[in-house]
mmCIF file of C-alpha atoms in Angstrom:
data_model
loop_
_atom_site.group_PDB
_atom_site.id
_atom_site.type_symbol
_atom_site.label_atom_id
_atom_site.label_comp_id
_atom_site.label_asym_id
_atom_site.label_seq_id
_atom_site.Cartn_x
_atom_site.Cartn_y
_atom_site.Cartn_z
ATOM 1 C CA UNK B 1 47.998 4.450 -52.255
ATOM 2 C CA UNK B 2 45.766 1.148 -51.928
ATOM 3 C CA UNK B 3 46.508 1.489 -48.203
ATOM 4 C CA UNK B 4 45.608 4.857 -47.946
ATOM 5 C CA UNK B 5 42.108 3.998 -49.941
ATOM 6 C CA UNK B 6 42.162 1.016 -47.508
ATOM 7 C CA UNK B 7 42.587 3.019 -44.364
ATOM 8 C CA UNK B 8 40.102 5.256 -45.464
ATOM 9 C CA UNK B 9 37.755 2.822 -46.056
ATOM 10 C CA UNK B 10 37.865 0.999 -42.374
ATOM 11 C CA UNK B 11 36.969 4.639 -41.131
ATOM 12 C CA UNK B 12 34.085 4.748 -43.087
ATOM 13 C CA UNK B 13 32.857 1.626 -41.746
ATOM 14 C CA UNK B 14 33.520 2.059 -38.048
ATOM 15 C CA UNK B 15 31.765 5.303 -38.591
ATOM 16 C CA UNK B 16 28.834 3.451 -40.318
ATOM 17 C CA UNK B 17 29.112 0.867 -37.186
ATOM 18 C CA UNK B 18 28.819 3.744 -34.355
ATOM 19 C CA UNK B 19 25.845 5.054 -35.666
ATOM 20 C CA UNK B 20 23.672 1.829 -35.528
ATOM 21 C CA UNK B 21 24.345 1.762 -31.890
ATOM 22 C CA UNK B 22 22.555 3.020 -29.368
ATOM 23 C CA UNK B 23 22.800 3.172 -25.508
ATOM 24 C CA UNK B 24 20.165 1.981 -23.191
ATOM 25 C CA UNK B 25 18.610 3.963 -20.624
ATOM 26 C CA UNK B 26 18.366 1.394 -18.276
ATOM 27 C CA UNK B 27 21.397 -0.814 -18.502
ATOM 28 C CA UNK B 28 23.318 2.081 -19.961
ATOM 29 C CA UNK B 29 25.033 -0.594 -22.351
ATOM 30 C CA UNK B 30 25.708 0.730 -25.891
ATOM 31 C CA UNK B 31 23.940 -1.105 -27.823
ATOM 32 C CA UNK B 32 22.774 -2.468 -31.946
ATOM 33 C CA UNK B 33 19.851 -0.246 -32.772
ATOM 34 C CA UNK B 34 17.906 -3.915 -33.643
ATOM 35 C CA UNK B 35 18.318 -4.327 -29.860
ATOM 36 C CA UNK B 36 15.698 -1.378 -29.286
ATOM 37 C CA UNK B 37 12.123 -1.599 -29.817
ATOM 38 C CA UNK B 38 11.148 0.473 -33.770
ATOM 39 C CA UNK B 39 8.714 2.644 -31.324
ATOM 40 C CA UNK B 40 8.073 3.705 -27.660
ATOM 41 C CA UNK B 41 6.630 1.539 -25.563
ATOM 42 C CA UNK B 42 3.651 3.446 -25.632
ATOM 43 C CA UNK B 43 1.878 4.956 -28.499
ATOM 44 C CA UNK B 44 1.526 7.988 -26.755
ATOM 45 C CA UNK B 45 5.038 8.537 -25.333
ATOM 46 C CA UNK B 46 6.710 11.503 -27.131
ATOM 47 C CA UNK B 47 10.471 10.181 -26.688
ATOM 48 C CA UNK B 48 12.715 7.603 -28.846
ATOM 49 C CA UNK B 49 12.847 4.195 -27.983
ATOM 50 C CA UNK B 50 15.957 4.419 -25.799
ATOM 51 C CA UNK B 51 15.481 1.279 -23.580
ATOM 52 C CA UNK B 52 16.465 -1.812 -25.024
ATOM 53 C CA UNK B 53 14.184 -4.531 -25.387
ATOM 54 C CA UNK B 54 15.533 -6.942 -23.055
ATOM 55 C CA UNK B 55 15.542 -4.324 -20.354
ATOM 56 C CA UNK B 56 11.974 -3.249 -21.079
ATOM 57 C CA UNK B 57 10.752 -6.492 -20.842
ATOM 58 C CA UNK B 58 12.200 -7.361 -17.700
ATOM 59 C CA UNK B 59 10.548 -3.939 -16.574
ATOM 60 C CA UNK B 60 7.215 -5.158 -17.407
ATOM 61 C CA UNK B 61 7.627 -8.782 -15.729
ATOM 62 C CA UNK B 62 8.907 -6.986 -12.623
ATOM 63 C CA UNK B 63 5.612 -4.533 -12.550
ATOM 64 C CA UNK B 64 3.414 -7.480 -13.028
ATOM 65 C CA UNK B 65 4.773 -10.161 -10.573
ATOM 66 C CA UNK B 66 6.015 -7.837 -7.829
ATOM 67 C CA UNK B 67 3.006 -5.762 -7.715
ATOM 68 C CA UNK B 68 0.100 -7.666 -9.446
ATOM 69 C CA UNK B 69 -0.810 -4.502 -10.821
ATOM 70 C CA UNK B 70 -2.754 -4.067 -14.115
ATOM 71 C CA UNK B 71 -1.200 -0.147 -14.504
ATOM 72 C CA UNK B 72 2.404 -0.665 -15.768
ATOM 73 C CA UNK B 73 4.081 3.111 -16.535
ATOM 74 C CA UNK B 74 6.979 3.758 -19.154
ATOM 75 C CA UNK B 75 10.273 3.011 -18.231
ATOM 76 C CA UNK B 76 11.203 6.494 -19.328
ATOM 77 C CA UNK B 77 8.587 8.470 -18.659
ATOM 78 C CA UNK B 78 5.243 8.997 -17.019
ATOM 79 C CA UNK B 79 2.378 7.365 -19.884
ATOM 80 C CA UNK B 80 1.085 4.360 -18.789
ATOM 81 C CA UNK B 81 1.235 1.301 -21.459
ATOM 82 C CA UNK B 82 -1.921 0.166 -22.623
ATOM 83 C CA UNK B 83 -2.994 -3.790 -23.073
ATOM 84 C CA UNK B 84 -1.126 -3.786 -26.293
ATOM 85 C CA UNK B 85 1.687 -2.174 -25.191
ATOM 86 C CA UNK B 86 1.991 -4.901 -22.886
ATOM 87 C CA UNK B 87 1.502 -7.397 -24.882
ATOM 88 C CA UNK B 88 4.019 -6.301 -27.135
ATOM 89 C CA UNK B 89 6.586 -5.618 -24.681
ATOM 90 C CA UNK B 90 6.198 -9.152 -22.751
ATOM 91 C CA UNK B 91 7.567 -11.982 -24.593
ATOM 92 C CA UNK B 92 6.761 -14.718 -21.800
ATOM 93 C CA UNK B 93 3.135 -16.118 -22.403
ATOM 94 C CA UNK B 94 2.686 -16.872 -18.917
ATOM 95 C CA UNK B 95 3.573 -13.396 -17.168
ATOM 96 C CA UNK B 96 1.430 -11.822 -19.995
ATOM 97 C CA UNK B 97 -1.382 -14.500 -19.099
ATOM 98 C CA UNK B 98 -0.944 -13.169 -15.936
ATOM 99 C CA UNK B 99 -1.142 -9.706 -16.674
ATOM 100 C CA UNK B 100 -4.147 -10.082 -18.550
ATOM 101 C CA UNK B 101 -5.835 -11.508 -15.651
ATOM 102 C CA UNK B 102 -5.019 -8.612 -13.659
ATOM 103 C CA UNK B 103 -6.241 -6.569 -16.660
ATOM 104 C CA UNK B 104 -9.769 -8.037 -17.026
ATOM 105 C CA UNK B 105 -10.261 -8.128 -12.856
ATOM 106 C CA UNK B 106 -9.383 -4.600 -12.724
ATOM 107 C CA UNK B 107 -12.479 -4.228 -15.653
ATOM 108 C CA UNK B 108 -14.533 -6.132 -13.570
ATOM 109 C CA UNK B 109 -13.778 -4.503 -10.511
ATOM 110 C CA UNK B 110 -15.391 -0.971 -11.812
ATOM 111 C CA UNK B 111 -18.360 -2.646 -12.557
ATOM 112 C CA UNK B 112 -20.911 -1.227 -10.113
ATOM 113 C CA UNK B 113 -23.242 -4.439 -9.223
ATOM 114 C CA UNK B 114 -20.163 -6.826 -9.381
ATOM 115 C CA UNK B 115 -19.132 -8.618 -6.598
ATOM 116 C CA UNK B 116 -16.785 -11.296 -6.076
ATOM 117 C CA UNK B 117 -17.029 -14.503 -3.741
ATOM 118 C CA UNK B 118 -15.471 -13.734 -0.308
ATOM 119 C CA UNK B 119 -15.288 -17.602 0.117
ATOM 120 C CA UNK B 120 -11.141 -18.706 0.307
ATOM 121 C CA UNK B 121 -10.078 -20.563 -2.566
ATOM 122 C CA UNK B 122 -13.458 -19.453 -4.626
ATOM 123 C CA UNK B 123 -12.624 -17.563 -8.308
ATOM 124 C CA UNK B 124 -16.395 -17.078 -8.787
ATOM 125 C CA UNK B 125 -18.376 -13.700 -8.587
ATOM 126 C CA UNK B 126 -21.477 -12.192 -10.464
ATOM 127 C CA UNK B 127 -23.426 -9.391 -10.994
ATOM 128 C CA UNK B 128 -26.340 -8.727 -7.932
ATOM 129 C CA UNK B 129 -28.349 -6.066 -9.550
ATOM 130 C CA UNK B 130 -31.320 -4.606 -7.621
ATOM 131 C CA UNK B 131 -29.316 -3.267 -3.952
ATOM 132 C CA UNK B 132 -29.748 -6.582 -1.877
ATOM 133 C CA UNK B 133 -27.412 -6.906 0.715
ATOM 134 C CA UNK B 134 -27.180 -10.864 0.563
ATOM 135 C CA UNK B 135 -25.290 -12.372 -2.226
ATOM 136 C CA UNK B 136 -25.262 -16.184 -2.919
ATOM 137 C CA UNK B 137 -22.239 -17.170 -4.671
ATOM 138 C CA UNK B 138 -23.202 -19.256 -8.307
ATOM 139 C CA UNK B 139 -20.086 -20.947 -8.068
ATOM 140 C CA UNK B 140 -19.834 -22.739 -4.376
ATOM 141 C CA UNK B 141 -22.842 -21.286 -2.719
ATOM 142 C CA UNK B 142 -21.119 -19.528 -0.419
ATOM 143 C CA UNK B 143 -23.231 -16.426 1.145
ATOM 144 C CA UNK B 144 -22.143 -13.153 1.934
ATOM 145 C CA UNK B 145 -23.030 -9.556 3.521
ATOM 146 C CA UNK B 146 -22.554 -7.323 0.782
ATOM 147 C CA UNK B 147 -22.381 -4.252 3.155
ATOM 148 C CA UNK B 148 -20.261 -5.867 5.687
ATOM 149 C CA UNK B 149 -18.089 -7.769 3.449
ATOM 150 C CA UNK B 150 -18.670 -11.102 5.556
ATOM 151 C CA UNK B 151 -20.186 -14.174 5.664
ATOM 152 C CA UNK B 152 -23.945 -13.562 5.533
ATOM 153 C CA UNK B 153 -25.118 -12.982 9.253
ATOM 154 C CA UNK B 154 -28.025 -15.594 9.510
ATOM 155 C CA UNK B 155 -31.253 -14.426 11.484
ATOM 156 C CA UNK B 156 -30.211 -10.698 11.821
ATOM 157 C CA UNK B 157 -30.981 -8.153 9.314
ATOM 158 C CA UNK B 158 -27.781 -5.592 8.479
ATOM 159 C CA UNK B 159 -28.967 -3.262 11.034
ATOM 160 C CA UNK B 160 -29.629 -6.064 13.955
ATOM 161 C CA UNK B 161 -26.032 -7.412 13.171
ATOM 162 C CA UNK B 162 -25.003 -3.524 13.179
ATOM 163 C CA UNK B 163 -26.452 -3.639 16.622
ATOM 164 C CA UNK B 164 -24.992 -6.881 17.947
ATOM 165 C CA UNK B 165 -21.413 -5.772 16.607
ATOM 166 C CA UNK B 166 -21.934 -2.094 18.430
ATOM 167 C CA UNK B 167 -23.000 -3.928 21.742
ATOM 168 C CA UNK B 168 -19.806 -6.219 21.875
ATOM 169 C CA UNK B 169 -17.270 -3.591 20.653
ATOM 170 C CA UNK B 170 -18.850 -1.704 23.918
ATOM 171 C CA UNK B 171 -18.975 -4.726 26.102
ATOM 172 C CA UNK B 172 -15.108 -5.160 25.027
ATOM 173 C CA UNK B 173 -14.295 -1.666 25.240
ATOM 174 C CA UNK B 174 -15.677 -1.632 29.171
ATOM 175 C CA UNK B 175 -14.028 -4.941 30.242
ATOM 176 C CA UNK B 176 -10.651 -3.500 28.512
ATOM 177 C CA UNK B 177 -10.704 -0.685 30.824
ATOM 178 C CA UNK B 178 -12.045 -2.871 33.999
ATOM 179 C CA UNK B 179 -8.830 -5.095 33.494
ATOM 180 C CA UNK B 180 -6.964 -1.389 32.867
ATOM 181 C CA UNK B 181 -7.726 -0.535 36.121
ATOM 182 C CA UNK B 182 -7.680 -3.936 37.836
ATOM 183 C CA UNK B 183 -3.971 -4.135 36.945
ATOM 184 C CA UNK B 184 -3.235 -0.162 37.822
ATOM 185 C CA UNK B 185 -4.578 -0.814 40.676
ATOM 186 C CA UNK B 186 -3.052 -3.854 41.434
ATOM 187 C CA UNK B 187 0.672 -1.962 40.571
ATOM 188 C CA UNK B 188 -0.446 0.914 42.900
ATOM 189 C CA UNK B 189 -1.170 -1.377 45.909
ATOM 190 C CA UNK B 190 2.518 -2.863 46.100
ATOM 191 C CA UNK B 191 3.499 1.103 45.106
ATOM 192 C CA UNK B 192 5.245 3.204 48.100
ATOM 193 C CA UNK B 193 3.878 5.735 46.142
ATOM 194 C CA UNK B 194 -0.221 5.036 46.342
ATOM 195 C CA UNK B 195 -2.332 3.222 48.411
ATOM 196 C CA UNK B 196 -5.440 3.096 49.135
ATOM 197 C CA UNK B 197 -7.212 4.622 52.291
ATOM 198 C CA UNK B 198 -8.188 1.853 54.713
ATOM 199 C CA UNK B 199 -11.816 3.187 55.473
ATOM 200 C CA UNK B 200 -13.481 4.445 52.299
ATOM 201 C CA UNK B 201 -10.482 2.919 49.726
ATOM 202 C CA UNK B 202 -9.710 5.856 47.291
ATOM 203 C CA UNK B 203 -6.239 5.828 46.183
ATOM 204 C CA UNK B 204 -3.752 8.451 48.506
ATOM 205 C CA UNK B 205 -0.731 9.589 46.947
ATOM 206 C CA UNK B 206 2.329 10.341 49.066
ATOM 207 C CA UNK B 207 5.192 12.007 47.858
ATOM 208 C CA UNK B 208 6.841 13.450 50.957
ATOM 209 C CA UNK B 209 6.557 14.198 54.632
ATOM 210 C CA UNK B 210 5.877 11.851 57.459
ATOM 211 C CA UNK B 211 3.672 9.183 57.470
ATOM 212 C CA UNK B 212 0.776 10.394 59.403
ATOM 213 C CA UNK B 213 -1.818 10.604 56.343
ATOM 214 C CA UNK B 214 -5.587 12.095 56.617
ATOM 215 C CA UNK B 215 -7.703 11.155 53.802
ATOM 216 C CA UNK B 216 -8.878 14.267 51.197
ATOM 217 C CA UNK B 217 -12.231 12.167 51.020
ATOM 218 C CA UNK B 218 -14.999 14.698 51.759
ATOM 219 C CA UNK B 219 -16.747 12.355 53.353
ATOM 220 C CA UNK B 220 -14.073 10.487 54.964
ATOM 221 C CA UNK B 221 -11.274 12.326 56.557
ATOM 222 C CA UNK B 222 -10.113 8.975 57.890
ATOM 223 C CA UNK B 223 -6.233 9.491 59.720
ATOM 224 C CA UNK B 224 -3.824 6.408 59.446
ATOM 225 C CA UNK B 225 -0.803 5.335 59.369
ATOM 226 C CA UNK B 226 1.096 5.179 56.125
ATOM 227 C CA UNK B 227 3.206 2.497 56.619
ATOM 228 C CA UNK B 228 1.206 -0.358 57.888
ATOM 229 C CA UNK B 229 -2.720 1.493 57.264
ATOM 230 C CA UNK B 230 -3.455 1.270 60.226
ATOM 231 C CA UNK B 231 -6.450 3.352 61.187
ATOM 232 C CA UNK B 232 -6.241 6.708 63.812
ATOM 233 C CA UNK B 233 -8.874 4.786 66.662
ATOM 234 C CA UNK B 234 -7.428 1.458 66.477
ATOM 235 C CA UNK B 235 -3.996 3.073 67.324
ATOM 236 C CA UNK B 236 -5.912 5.178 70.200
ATOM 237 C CA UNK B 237 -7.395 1.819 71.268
ATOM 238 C CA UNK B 238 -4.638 -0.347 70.858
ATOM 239 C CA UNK B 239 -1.170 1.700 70.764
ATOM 240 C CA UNK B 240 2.052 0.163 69.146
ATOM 241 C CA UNK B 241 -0.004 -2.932 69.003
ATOM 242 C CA UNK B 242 -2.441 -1.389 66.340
ATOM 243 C CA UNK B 243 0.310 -1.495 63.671
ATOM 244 C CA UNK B 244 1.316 -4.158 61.941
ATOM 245 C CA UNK B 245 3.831 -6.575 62.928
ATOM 246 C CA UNK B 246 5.989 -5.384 59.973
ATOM 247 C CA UNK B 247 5.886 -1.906 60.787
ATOM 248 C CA UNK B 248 8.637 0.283 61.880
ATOM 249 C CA UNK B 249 5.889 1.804 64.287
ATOM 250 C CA UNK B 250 4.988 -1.574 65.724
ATOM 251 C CA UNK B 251 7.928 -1.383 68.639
ATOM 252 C CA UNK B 252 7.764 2.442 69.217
ATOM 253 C CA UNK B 253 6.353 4.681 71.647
ATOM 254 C CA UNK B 254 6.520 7.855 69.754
ATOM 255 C CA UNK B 255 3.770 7.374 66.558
ATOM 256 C CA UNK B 256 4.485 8.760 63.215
ATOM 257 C CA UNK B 257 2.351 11.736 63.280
ATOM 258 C CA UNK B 258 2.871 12.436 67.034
ATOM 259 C CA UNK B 259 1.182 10.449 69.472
ATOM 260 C CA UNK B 260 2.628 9.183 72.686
ATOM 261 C CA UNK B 261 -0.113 7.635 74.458
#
């Protein structure tokens, strides 16, 4: 009988024991409901507390230092935790320090007429009320271009420095496309392909046939030979000897579009 009542009793308790147990969300462990947060992390979540507290702080250290982020979401849902939340949620002073830095920038950041130093290593920046473009930093006297987010642009106005920048950008642009067609040009002269005609120099394209060529030129017309360039007259004038001495047409009577003297 006591064993019975004994038997009985250990049931009751492992029964009691289950039900103060609770399994995480996030580390799926089962565990002692003191291991959970009493509330959301959010007052405005809807859903139990069902990630531990362990896990949910290492959630909020891992929002903060791998995306420096101020806006730090539920683990379970959707609501984002306010600065209290946080607070709560973070046990380590210094990743909550750092938080709250994030927090307060982000503040300042909406701010309208706030703008801070562009200068490296400076952690200063103040309000410049009234639309001026030039902003002298209070804390290193650095100055900067408001509008073009720069160092301040010394004896131009925004538009002159507007100007300069448009001028250069086109000065750049036309040089790019110079060297473009420097180096196509350059390719196409060592190309069996294209060459250029050896009186008025627009590129010929050859993709078959023999190698007499006539120029499409309007104005040109020029006939040559496509192996060595050289030029209809100076092969009248000069016969195999008006090729060049590389040319397969150099020791040949009969010319490539013909010709036999």
């Amino acid at each position: 009988m006591a064993l019975h009542l004994q038997e009985e009793e250990d049931s009751r308790r492992v029964a009691e024991s289950q039900t103060l147990t609770r399994d995480c969300a996030v580390c799926c462990e089962s565990l002692h409901v003191l291991e959970f947060p009493v509330r959301p992390p959010s007052s405005h979540c809807t859903h139990l507390a069902e990630v531990c507290s362990a896990c949910l702080q290492q959630w909020v250290a891992t929002k903060i230092d791998a995306n420096a982020r101020a806006t730090i979401d539920c683990p379970q849902c959707t609501t984002l935790l306010n600065h209290e939340d946080v607070r709560r949620a973070c046990r380590n002073p210094e990743t909550f320090a750092r938080y709250d830095r994030f927090a307060t920038r982000a503040i300042i950041d909406d701010l309208r007429d706030f703008h801070w130093c562009l200068r490296v290593g400076c952690t200063g920046g103040q309000e410049q009320i009234g639309g001026l473009g030039y902003m002298k930093c209070h804390s290193c006297n650095y100055e900067q271009c408001l509008h073009h987010k720069t160092e301040w642009h010394h004896g131009e106005s925004c538009r002159q420095y507007d100007a300069r920048l448009r001028n250069q950008t086109e000065r750049m642009t036309h040089e790019q496309e110079e060297r473009e067609t420097t180096r196509f040009m350059a390719q196409q002269q060592n190309s069996t392909v294209w060459k250029k005609c050896p009186k008025c120099q627009v590129l010929i394209e050859k993709t078959d046939g023999c190698d007499q060529m006539k120029c499409r030129a309007k104005n040109c017309r020029q006939k040559f030979c496509w192996e060595c360039l050289a030029t209809w007259e100076d092969m009248l004038k000069h016969k195999d000897k008006a090729h060049a001495v590389s040319c397969k047409y150099r020791t040949r009577e009969r010319y490539p579009y013909g010709y036999n003297g």
